[in-house]
Amino acid sequence: ETGVTQTPRHLVMGMTNKKSLKCEQHLGHNAMYWYKQSAKKPLELMFVYSLEERVENNSVPSRFSPECPNSSHLFLHLHTLQPEDSALYLCASSQDIRRTDTQYFGPGTRLTVL
Amino acid sequence: DQQVKQNSPSLSVQEGRISILNCDYTNSMFDYFLWYKKYPAEGPTFLISISSIKDKNEDGRFTVFLNKSAKHLSLHIVPSQPGDSAVYFCAATTGANSKLTFGKGITLSVRP
């Protein structure tokens, strides 16, 4: 397995469910990101981790809870979501958090909240 | 308020011709700009970037032009190929870190 992988690729959940999105990067990178892409909207940065420490939290509601247990894995824990949270959630990684470090994206998880 | 705008949602071009994708930004603090390409069911992939100290950067068939006074950048693809059909995102950042602000994207279709 190479690059950035995300599981599951599709997820349907009810508003009272708890689920987790998983991201794994096989590139030896130090930084990892969660993005959200809603329909007809730009990609929005949610969280940034550098060496397993959260360095950016873009005013994301607490029903989204990130976890970075090591530099290769990133999770997004979901609980009591709303239908408007339905979106494509993309994970990315980069060597470090310098702006010239190319971000490599996973294929995304398509989330539907009923 | 969107700081990076891609006002045309789609563009259709004949194979072999030039594709010009436009992007405008409002934040004068942006000083590093990137283009990403996205195929269906895949994540975006980095294409080309440009620093604000330059007005042009070229990589094979892809050239990005930056007009700082107009707060405008464009991506030129020449010659266009059917495999270039994808969604293209413009992104910008300011300062030293990698926090990217993206546009909504433009869907390019290259007709054989």
Coordinates of N, CA and C in Angstrom, one line a residue:
Chain A
E1 N 0.9 -1.2 0.0 CA 0.0 0.0 0.0 C 0.9 1.2 0.0
T2 N 0.6 2.2 -0.9 CA 1.4 3.4 -1.0 C 0.5 4.6 -0.8
G3 N 1.2 5.7 -0.6 CA 0.4 7.0 -0.6 C -0.4 7.1 0.7
V4 N -1.6 7.7 0.5 CA -2.5 8.0 1.6 C -3.8 7.2 1.4
T5 N -4.1 6.4 2.4 CA -5.4 5.6 2.3 C -6.4 6.1 3.3
Q6 N -7.6 5.9 3.0 CA -8.7 6.3 3.9 C -9.8 5.2 3.9
T7 N -10.2 4.9 5.1 CA -11.3 4.0 5.3 C -12.3 4.5 6.3
P8 N -13.6 4.2 6.1 CA -14.2 3.6 4.9 C -14.3 4.6 3.8
R9 N -14.6 4.1 2.6 CA -14.7 5.0 1.5 C -16.1 5.7 1.5
H10 N -17.1 5.0 2.0 CA -18.4 5.5 2.1 C -19.0 5.1 3.5
L11 N -19.7 6.1 4.0 CA -20.3 5.8 5.4 C -21.7 6.5 5.4
V12 N -22.6 5.8 5.9 CA -24.0 6.3 6.2 C -24.2 6.1 7.6
M13 N -24.6 7.2 8.3 CA -24.8 7.1 9.8 C -26.0 7.9 10.2
G14 N -26.6 7.5 11.3 CA -27.7 8.3 11.8 C -27.1 9.4 12.8
M15 N -28.0 10.3 13.1 CA -27.5 11.4 14.0 C -27.1 11.0 15.4
T16 N -27.5 9.8 15.8 CA -27.2 9.4 17.2 C -26.0 8.5 17.2
N17 N -25.5 8.1 16.0 CA -24.4 7.1 15.9 C -23.1 7.7 16.3
K18 N -22.1 6.8 16.6 CA -20.7 7.2 16.8 C -19.9 6.4 15.8
K19 N -19.1 7.1 15.0 CA -18.3 6.4 14.0 C -16.9 7.1 13.9
S20 N -16.0 6.4 13.3 CA -14.7 7.0 13.1 C -14.2 6.8 11.7
L21 N -13.5 7.8 11.2 CA -12.9 7.8 9.9 C -11.4 7.6 10.2
K22 N -10.8 6.7 9.3 CA -9.4 6.4 9.5 C -8.5 6.9 8.3
C23 N -7.4 7.4 8.6 CA -6.5 7.8 7.5 C -5.1 7.2 7.8
E24 N -4.4 6.7 6.8 CA -3.0 6.2 7.0 C -2.2 6.7 5.9
Q25 N -1.0 7.2 6.2 CA -0.1 7.6 5.2 C 1.2 6.7 5.3
H26 N 1.7 6.3 4.1 CA 2.8 5.4 4.0 C 4.0 6.2 3.3
L27 N 4.1 7.5 3.6 CA 5.1 8.3 2.9 C 6.1 8.8 3.9
G28 N 6.0 8.4 5.1 CA 7.0 8.9 6.1 C 6.9 10.4 6.4
H29 N 5.7 10.9 6.3 CA 5.5 12.4 6.5 C 5.3 12.7 8.0
N30 N 5.5 13.9 8.3 CA 5.3 14.4 9.7 C 4.1 15.1 10.0
A31 N 3.4 15.6 8.9 CA 2.2 16.4 9.1 C 1.0 15.7 8.4
M32 N -0.2 15.8 9.1 CA -1.4 15.2 8.5 C -2.5 16.2 8.7
Y33 N -3.5 16.1 7.8 CA -4.6 17.1 7.8 C -6.0 16.4 7.6
W34 N -7.0 17.0 8.1 CA -8.4 16.7 7.7 C -9.0 17.9 7.0
Y35 N -9.6 17.6 5.9 CA -10.4 18.6 5.1 C -11.8 18.1 5.0
K36 N -12.7 19.1 4.8 CA -14.1 18.8 4.5 C -14.5 19.5 3.2
Q37 N -15.2 18.7 2.3 CA -15.7 19.3 1.1 C -17.2 19.1 1.0
S38 N -17.9 20.1 1.2 CA -19.4 20.0 1.1 C -19.7 20.4 -0.4
A39 N -20.9 20.0 -0.7 CA -21.4 20.2 -2.1 C -21.3 21.7 -2.4
K40 N -20.8 22.0 -3.6 CA -20.8 23.4 -4.1 C -19.9 24.3 -3.2
K41 N -19.1 23.8 -2.4 CA -18.2 24.6 -1.5 C -16.7 24.2 -1.7
P42 N -15.8 25.1 -1.4 CA -14.4 24.8 -1.5 C -14.0 23.8 -0.4
L43 N -12.9 23.1 -0.6 CA -12.3 22.3 0.5 C -12.0 23.3 1.7
E44 N -12.4 22.8 2.9 CA -12.2 23.6 4.1 C -11.3 22.8 5.0
L45 N -10.2 23.4 5.5 CA -9.3 22.8 6.4 C -10.0 22.7 7.8
M46 N -9.9 21.5 8.3 CA -10.5 21.3 9.7 C -9.4 21.2 10.8
F47 N -8.4 20.3 10.6 CA -7.4 20.1 11.6 C -6.1 19.9 10.9
V48 N -5.0 20.3 11.6 CA -3.6 20.0 11.2 C -2.9 19.4 12.3
Y49 N -2.1 18.3 12.1 CA -1.3 17.7 13.1 C 0.2 17.7 12.6
S50 N 1.1 18.1 13.4 CA 2.5 18.0 13.1 C 3.2 17.2 14.2
L51 N 3.8 16.1 13.8 CA 4.5 15.3 14.8 C 3.5 14.9 15.9
E52 N 2.3 14.5 15.5 CA 1.3 14.1 16.4 C 0.7 15.1 17.3
E53 N 1.1 16.4 17.1 CA 0.5 17.5 17.9 C -0.4 18.3 17.1
R54 N -1.6 18.6 17.6 CA -2.5 19.4 16.8 C -2.0 20.9 16.8
V55 N -1.9 21.4 15.6 CA -1.4 22.8 15.4 C -2.4 23.7 14.8
E56 N -3.5 23.1 14.4 CA -4.5 24.0 13.8 C -5.9 23.3 14.1
N57 N -6.8 24.2 14.5 CA -8.2 23.7 14.8 C -9.1 24.8 14.2
N58 N -9.6 24.6 13.1 CA -10.3 25.7 12.4 C -11.8 25.9 12.8
S59 N -12.0 26.2 14.1 CA -13.3 26.4 14.6 C -14.3 25.3 14.3
V60 N -13.8 24.1 14.4 CA -14.7 22.9 14.1 C -15.5 22.5 15.3
P61 N -16.8 22.2 15.0 CA -17.7 21.8 16.2 C -17.1 20.6 16.9
S62 N -17.4 20.6 18.2 CA -16.8 19.5 19.0 C -17.4 18.1 18.7
R63 N -18.4 18.0 17.9 CA -18.9 16.7 17.5 C -17.9 16.0 16.5
F64 N -16.9 16.8 16.1 CA -15.8 16.2 15.3 C -14.6 16.2 16.2
S65 N -14.0 15.0 16.5 CA -12.9 14.9 17.4 C -11.7 14.2 16.7
P66 N -10.6 14.9 16.4 CA -9.5 14.2 15.8 C -8.6 13.5 16.8
E67 N -7.9 12.5 16.2 CA -6.9 11.8 17.1 C -5.7 11.4 16.2
C68 N -4.5 11.7 16.6 CA -3.3 11.3 15.9 C -2.4 10.5 16.8
P69 N -2.6 9.2 16.8 CA -1.8 8.4 17.7 C -0.3 8.3 17.4
N70 N 0.0 8.4 16.1 CA 1.4 8.4 15.6 C 1.4 9.2 14.3
S71 N 2.6 9.4 13.8 CA 2.7 10.2 12.6 C 2.1 9.6 11.3
S72 N 1.8 8.3 11.4 CA 1.3 7.6 10.2 C -0.2 7.5 10.2
H73 N -0.9 7.7 11.3 CA -2.3 7.5 11.4 C -3.0 8.7 11.9
L74 N -4.2 8.9 11.4 CA -5.0 10.0 11.8 C -6.5 9.6 11.8
F75 N -7.2 9.9 12.8 CA -8.6 9.5 12.9 C -9.5 10.7 13.1
L76 N -10.7 10.6 12.6 CA -11.7 11.6 12.9 C -12.9 10.9 13.5
H77 N -13.1 11.1 14.8 CA -14.2 10.5 15.5 C -15.5 11.4 15.4
L78 N -16.6 10.8 15.1 CA -17.8 11.5 14.8 C -18.9 11.1 15.8
H79 N -19.6 12.0 16.3 CA -20.7 11.7 17.2 C -21.7 12.8 17.2
T80 N -23.0 12.4 17.2 CA -24.2 13.3 17.2 C -24.0 14.3 16.0
L81 N -23.8 13.8 14.8 CA -23.6 14.6 13.7 C -25.0 15.1 13.2
Q82 N -25.0 16.1 12.4 CA -26.2 16.7 11.8 C -26.2 16.4 10.3
P83 N -27.4 16.4 9.7 CA -27.4 16.2 8.2 C -26.5 17.1 7.4
E84 N -26.3 18.3 7.9 CA -25.5 19.3 7.1 C -24.0 18.9 7.2
D85 N -23.7 17.9 8.0 CA -22.3 17.4 8.1 C -22.0 16.4 7.0
S86 N -23.0 16.1 6.2 CA -22.8 15.2 5.1 C -21.8 15.9 4.1
A87 N -20.8 15.2 3.7 CA -19.7 15.8 2.9 C -18.7 14.7 2.5
L88 N -17.7 15.1 1.7 CA -16.6 14.3 1.5 C -15.5 14.8 2.4
Y89 N -14.9 13.8 3.2 CA -13.9 14.2 4.2 C -12.6 13.6 3.6
L90 N -11.6 14.5 3.4 CA -10.4 14.2 2.8 C -9.2 14.3 3.9
C91 N -8.4 13.3 3.8 CA -7.2 13.4 4.6 C -6.0 13.7 3.7
A92 N -5.0 14.4 4.2 CA -3.8 14.6 3.5 C -2.6 14.6 4.4
S93 N -1.4 14.4 3.8 CA -0.2 14.4 4.6 C 0.9 15.2 3.8
S94 N 1.8 15.7 4.5 CA 3.0 16.4 3.9 C 4.2 16.2 4.7
Q95 N 5.4 16.4 4.1 CA 6.6 16.1 4.9 C 6.7 16.9 6.2
D96 N 6.4 18.2 6.1 CA 6.3 19.0 7.3 C 5.2 20.0 7.0
I97 N 5.1 21.0 7.9 CA 4.0 22.0 7.7 C 4.4 23.3 7.0
R98 N 5.6 23.2 6.3 CA 6.0 24.4 5.5 C 5.1 24.4 4.3
R99 N 4.9 25.7 3.9 CA 3.9 25.8 2.8 C 4.4 25.2 1.5
T100 N 5.7 25.1 1.4 CA 6.2 24.5 0.1 C 6.2 23.0 0.1
D101 N 5.8 22.4 1.3 CA 5.7 20.9 1.3 C 4.4 20.5 0.7
T102 N 4.5 19.7 -0.4 CA 3.3 19.3 -1.1 C 2.4 18.4 -0.2
Q103 N 1.1 18.7 -0.3 CA 0.2 17.9 0.4 C -0.3 16.8 -0.5
Y104 N -0.3 15.6 0.0 CA -0.8 14.4 -0.7 C -2.1 13.9 -0.1
F105 N -3.1 13.9 -0.9 CA -4.4 13.6 -0.4 C -4.8 12.1 -0.6
G106 N -5.6 11.6 0.3 CA -6.3 10.4 0.2 C -7.5 10.5 -0.7
P107 N -8.2 9.4 -1.0 CA -9.3 9.4 -1.9 C -10.6 10.0 -1.2
G108 N -10.6 10.1 0.1 CA -11.7 10.6 0.8 C -12.7 9.6 1.3
T109 N -13.5 10.0 2.3 CA -14.7 9.2 2.8 C -15.9 10.0 2.5
R110 N -16.8 9.5 1.7 CA -18.1 10.1 1.5 C -19.1 9.8 2.6
L111 N -19.4 10.8 3.4 CA -20.2 10.6 4.6 C -21.6 11.2 4.3
T112 N -22.6 10.4 4.7 CA -24.0 10.8 4.6 C -24.6 10.6 6.0
V113 N -25.2 11.7 6.5 CA -25.8 11.7 7.8 C -27.3 11.8 7.6
L114 N -28.0 10.8 8.1 CA -29.5 10.7 7.9 C -30.2 11.4 9.1
Chain B
D1 N -16.9 34.8 3.5 CA -16.6 35.4 2.2 C -15.4 34.6 1.6
Q2 N -15.6 34.2 0.4 CA -14.5 33.4 -0.3 C -13.3 34.3 -0.6
Q3 N -12.2 33.8 -0.2 CA -10.9 34.5 -0.4 C -10.3 34.0 -1.7
V4 N -10.6 32.9 -2.2 CA -10.1 32.3 -3.4 C -11.3 32.0 -4.3
K5 N -11.4 32.6 -5.5 CA -12.6 32.4 -6.3 C -12.2 31.8 -7.6
Q6 N -13.0 30.8 -8.0 CA -12.9 30.3 -9.3 C -14.3 30.4 -9.9
N7 N -14.5 31.5 -10.6 CA -15.9 31.9 -11.0 C -16.5 31.1 -12.1
S8 N -15.7 30.5 -12.9 CA -16.3 29.6 -13.9 C -16.4 28.2 -13.4
P9 N -17.5 27.6 -13.4 CA -17.6 26.2 -12.9 C -17.1 25.2 -13.8
S10 N -17.1 25.5 -15.1 CA -16.7 24.5 -16.1 C -16.1 25.1 -17.3
L11 N -15.3 24.3 -18.0 CA -14.6 24.7 -19.3 C -14.5 23.5 -20.2
S12 N -14.9 23.7 -21.4 CA -14.7 22.7 -22.4 C -13.8 23.1 -23.5
V13 N -12.8 22.3 -23.9 CA -11.8 22.6 -24.8 C -11.5 21.5 -25.8
Q14 N -11.2 21.8 -27.0 CA -10.9 20.8 -28.0 C -9.5 20.2 -27.7
E15 N -9.3 18.9 -27.9 CA -7.9 18.3 -27.7 C -6.9 19.1 -28.6
G16 N -5.8 19.3 -28.1 CA -4.7 20.0 -28.8 C -4.7 21.5 -28.6
R17 N -5.8 22.1 -28.2 CA -5.9 23.5 -28.0 C -5.4 23.9 -26.6
I18 N -5.4 25.2 -26.3 CA -5.0 25.6 -25.0 C -6.2 25.7 -24.0
S19 N -6.0 25.2 -22.8 CA -6.9 25.4 -21.7 C -6.4 26.5 -20.8
I20 N -7.3 27.5 -20.5 CA -6.9 28.5 -19.6 C -7.9 28.5 -18.4
L21 N -7.4 28.2 -17.2 CA -8.2 28.2 -16.0 C -7.9 29.4 -15.2
N22 N -8.9 30.1 -14.7 CA -8.6 31.4 -14.0 C -9.0 31.2 -12.5
C23 N -8.3 32.1 -11.8 CA -8.5 32.1 -10.3 C -8.2 33.5 -9.8
D24 N -9.1 34.0 -9.0 CA -8.9 35.3 -8.4 C -8.9 35.2 -6.9
Y25 N -8.2 36.1 -6.2 CA -8.1 36.1 -4.8 C -8.3 37.5 -4.2
T26 N -8.7 37.5 -3.0 CA -9.0 38.8 -2.3 C -8.0 39.2 -1.2
N27 N -7.3 38.2 -0.7 CA -6.5 38.4 0.4 C -5.1 38.8 -0.1
S28 N -4.7 40.0 0.1 CA -3.4 40.5 -0.4 C -2.2 39.9 0.4
M29 N -2.5 39.2 1.5 CA -1.4 38.5 2.2 C -1.0 37.2 1.6
F30 N -1.8 36.7 0.7 CA -1.5 35.4 0.1 C -0.2 35.6 -0.7
D31 N 0.8 34.7 -0.5 CA 2.0 34.8 -1.3 C 2.6 33.5 -1.8
Y32 N 1.7 32.5 -1.8 CA 2.1 31.2 -2.4 C 0.9 30.6 -2.9
F33 N 0.9 30.2 -4.2 CA -0.3 29.7 -4.9 C 0.0 28.3 -5.5
L34 N -1.1 27.5 -5.5 CA -1.0 26.2 -6.0 C -2.2 25.8 -6.8
W35 N -2.0 24.8 -7.7 CA -3.1 24.2 -8.4 C -3.0 22.7 -8.1
Y36 N -4.2 22.2 -7.9 CA -4.4 20.8 -7.7 C -5.4 20.3 -8.7
K37 N -5.3 19.0 -9.1 CA -6.1 18.4 -10.0 C -6.8 17.2 -9.3
K38 N -8.1 17.0 -9.7 CA -8.8 15.9 -9.0 C -9.6 15.1 -10.0
Y39 N -9.4 13.8 -10.1 CA -10.2 12.9 -10.8 C -11.3 12.4 -9.9
P40 N -12.4 11.9 -10.5 CA -13.5 11.3 -9.7 C -13.0 10.2 -8.9
A41 N -13.5 10.1 -7.7 CA -13.2 9.0 -6.7 C -11.7 9.0 -6.3
E42 N -11.0 10.0 -6.6 CA -9.6 10.2 -6.1 C -9.5 11.5 -5.3
G43 N -8.4 11.5 -4.5 CA -8.1 12.8 -3.9 C -7.4 13.8 -4.8
P44 N -7.4 15.0 -4.5 CA -6.7 16.0 -5.3 C -5.2 15.7 -5.3
T45 N -4.5 16.0 -6.5 CA -3.1 15.8 -6.6 C -2.5 17.1 -7.0
F46 N -1.3 17.4 -6.4 CA -0.6 18.6 -6.7 C -0.2 18.7 -8.1
L47 N -0.3 19.9 -8.7 CA 0.0 20.0 -10.1 C 1.2 21.0 -10.3
I48 N 1.1 22.2 -9.8 CA 2.1 23.2 -10.0 C 1.9 24.3 -9.0
S49 N 2.9 25.0 -8.6 CA 2.8 26.1 -7.7 C 3.6 27.3 -8.1
I50 N 3.4 28.5 -7.5 CA 4.1 29.7 -7.8 C 4.2 30.6 -6.6
S51 N 5.4 31.1 -6.4 CA 5.6 32.1 -5.3 C 5.3 33.5 -5.8
S52 N 4.9 34.4 -4.9 CA 4.6 35.7 -5.3 C 5.8 36.5 -5.8
I53 N 7.0 36.0 -5.6 CA 8.1 36.7 -6.1 C 8.3 36.4 -7.6
K54 N 7.5 35.5 -8.2 CA 7.6 35.2 -9.6 C 6.3 35.6 -10.2
D55 N 6.3 35.7 -11.6 CA 5.0 35.9 -12.3 C 4.7 34.8 -13.2
K56 N 5.6 33.8 -13.3 CA 5.4 32.7 -14.2 C 6.2 31.5 -13.7
N57 N 5.5 30.3 -13.8 CA 6.2 29.1 -13.5 C 5.7 28.0 -14.5
E58 N 6.7 27.3 -15.1 CA 6.3 26.4 -16.2 C 6.8 25.0 -15.8
D59 N 6.0 24.0 -16.1 CA 6.4 22.6 -15.9 C 5.7 21.8 -17.0
G60 N 6.5 21.5 -18.0 CA 6.0 20.8 -19.1 C 4.8 21.5 -19.8
R61 N 3.7 20.8 -19.9 CA 2.5 21.4 -20.6 C 1.8 22.5 -19.7
F62 N 2.2 22.6 -18.5 CA 1.5 23.4 -17.5 C 2.3 24.6 -17.2
T63 N 1.6 25.8 -17.3 CA 2.2 27.1 -16.9 C 1.3 27.8 -16.0
V64 N 1.8 28.3 -14.9 CA 0.9 29.2 -14.1 C 1.5 30.6 -14.2
F65 N 0.5 31.6 -14.3 CA 0.8 33.0 -14.4 C 0.2 33.7 -13.2
L66 N 1.0 34.6 -12.6 CA 0.5 35.3 -11.5 C 0.5 36.8 -11.8
N67 N -0.6 37.5 -11.6 CA -0.7 39.0 -11.7 C -1.0 39.5 -10.3
K68 N 0.0 39.9 -9.6 CA -0.3 40.3 -8.2 C -1.1 41.6 -8.1
S69 N -0.9 42.5 -9.0 CA -1.7 43.8 -8.9 C -3.2 43.5 -9.2
A70 N -3.5 42.5 -10.0 CA -4.9 42.2 -10.3 C -5.4 41.1 -9.3
K71 N -4.5 40.6 -8.5 CA -4.9 39.4 -7.6 C -5.5 38.3 -8.5
H72 N -4.8 37.9 -9.5 CA -5.3 37.0 -10.4 C -4.2 36.0 -10.8
L73 N -4.6 34.7 -10.9 CA -3.6 33.8 -11.5 C -4.4 32.9 -12.4
S74 N -3.6 32.3 -13.3 CA -4.2 31.4 -14.3 C -3.3 30.2 -14.6
L75 N -3.9 29.1 -15.0 CA -3.2 27.9 -15.3 C -3.5 27.7 -16.8
H76 N -2.4 27.6 -17.5 CA -2.5 27.3 -19.0 C -2.0 25.8 -19.2
I77 N -2.8 25.1 -20.0 CA -2.4 23.8 -20.3 C -2.4 23.7 -21.9
V78 N -1.2 23.4 -22.4 CA -1.1 23.4 -23.8 C 0.0 22.3 -24.2
P79 N -0.3 21.4 -25.2 CA -1.7 21.2 -25.7 C -2.5 20.4 -24.7
S80 N -3.8 20.7 -24.7 CA -4.7 20.0 -23.9 C -4.9 18.5 -24.4
Q81 N -5.1 17.6 -23.4 CA -5.3 16.2 -23.8 C -6.5 15.7 -23.1
P82 N -7.2 14.7 -23.6 CA -8.4 14.1 -22.9 C -8.1 13.7 -21.5
G83 N -6.9 13.2 -21.2 CA -6.6 12.8 -19.8 C -6.5 14.0 -18.9
D84 N -6.5 15.2 -19.4 CA -6.5 16.4 -18.5 C -7.9 16.7 -18.0
S85 N -8.9 16.0 -18.5 CA -10.3 16.2 -18.0 C -10.4 15.9 -16.5
A86 N -10.7 16.9 -15.7 CA -10.7 16.7 -14.3 C -11.2 18.0 -13.6
V87 N -11.3 18.0 -12.3 CA -11.6 19.2 -11.6 C -10.3 19.8 -11.1
Y88 N -10.1 21.1 -11.4 CA -8.9 21.8 -11.0 C -9.2 22.8 -9.9
F89 N -8.4 22.7 -8.8 CA -8.6 23.6 -7.7 C -7.4 24.6 -7.6
C90 N -7.7 25.8 -7.4 CA -6.7 26.8 -7.1 C -6.6 26.9 -5.6
A91 N -5.4 27.1 -5.0 CA -5.3 27.3 -3.6 C -4.2 28.3 -3.3
A92 N -4.3 28.9 -2.1 CA -3.4 29.9 -1.8 C -3.0 29.8 -0.3
T93 N -1.9 30.3 0.1 CA -1.5 30.3 1.5 C -0.7 31.6 1.8
T94 N -0.6 31.9 3.1 CA 0.1 33.1 3.5 C 1.0 32.7 4.7
G95 N 2.1 33.4 4.8 CA 3.0 33.0 5.9 C 3.8 31.8 5.6
A96 N 4.3 31.2 6.7 CA 5.3 30.1 6.5 C 4.6 28.8 6.6
N97 N 3.3 28.7 7.0 CA 2.8 27.4 7.2 C 2.0 26.9 6.0
S98 N 1.4 25.7 6.1 CA 0.8 25.0 5.0 C -0.7 25.1 5.0
K99 N -1.3 26.1 5.7 CA -2.7 26.2 5.7 C -3.2 26.7 4.4
L100 N -3.9 25.9 3.6 CA -4.3 26.2 2.3 C -5.8 26.7 2.3
T101 N -6.0 27.7 1.5 CA -7.4 28.2 1.2 C -7.7 27.9 -0.2
F102 N -8.7 27.1 -0.4 CA -9.0 26.6 -1.8 C -10.2 27.3 -2.4
G103 N -10.2 27.3 -3.7 CA -11.4 27.7 -4.5 C -12.3 26.6 -4.7
K104 N -13.5 26.8 -5.3 CA -14.5 25.8 -5.4 C -14.1 24.7 -6.5
G105 N -13.2 25.1 -7.4 CA -12.8 24.2 -8.4 C -13.5 24.5 -9.8
I106 N -12.9 24.1 -10.8 CA -13.4 24.2 -12.2 C -13.3 22.9 -12.9
T107 N -14.4 22.4 -13.5 CA -14.3 21.2 -14.2 C -13.9 21.4 -15.7
L108 N -12.8 20.8 -16.0 CA -12.3 20.9 -17.4 C -12.6 19.6 -18.2
S109 N -13.2 19.8 -19.3 CA -13.5 18.7 -20.2 C -12.7 18.9 -21.5
V110 N -11.9 18.0 -21.9 CA -11.1 18.1 -23.1 C -11.7 17.1 -24.1
R111 N -12.3 17.6 -25.2 CA -13.0 16.8 -26.2 C -12.0 16.2 -27.2
P112 N -12.1 14.9 -27.5 CA -11.1 14.3 -28.5 C -11.4 14.9 -29.9

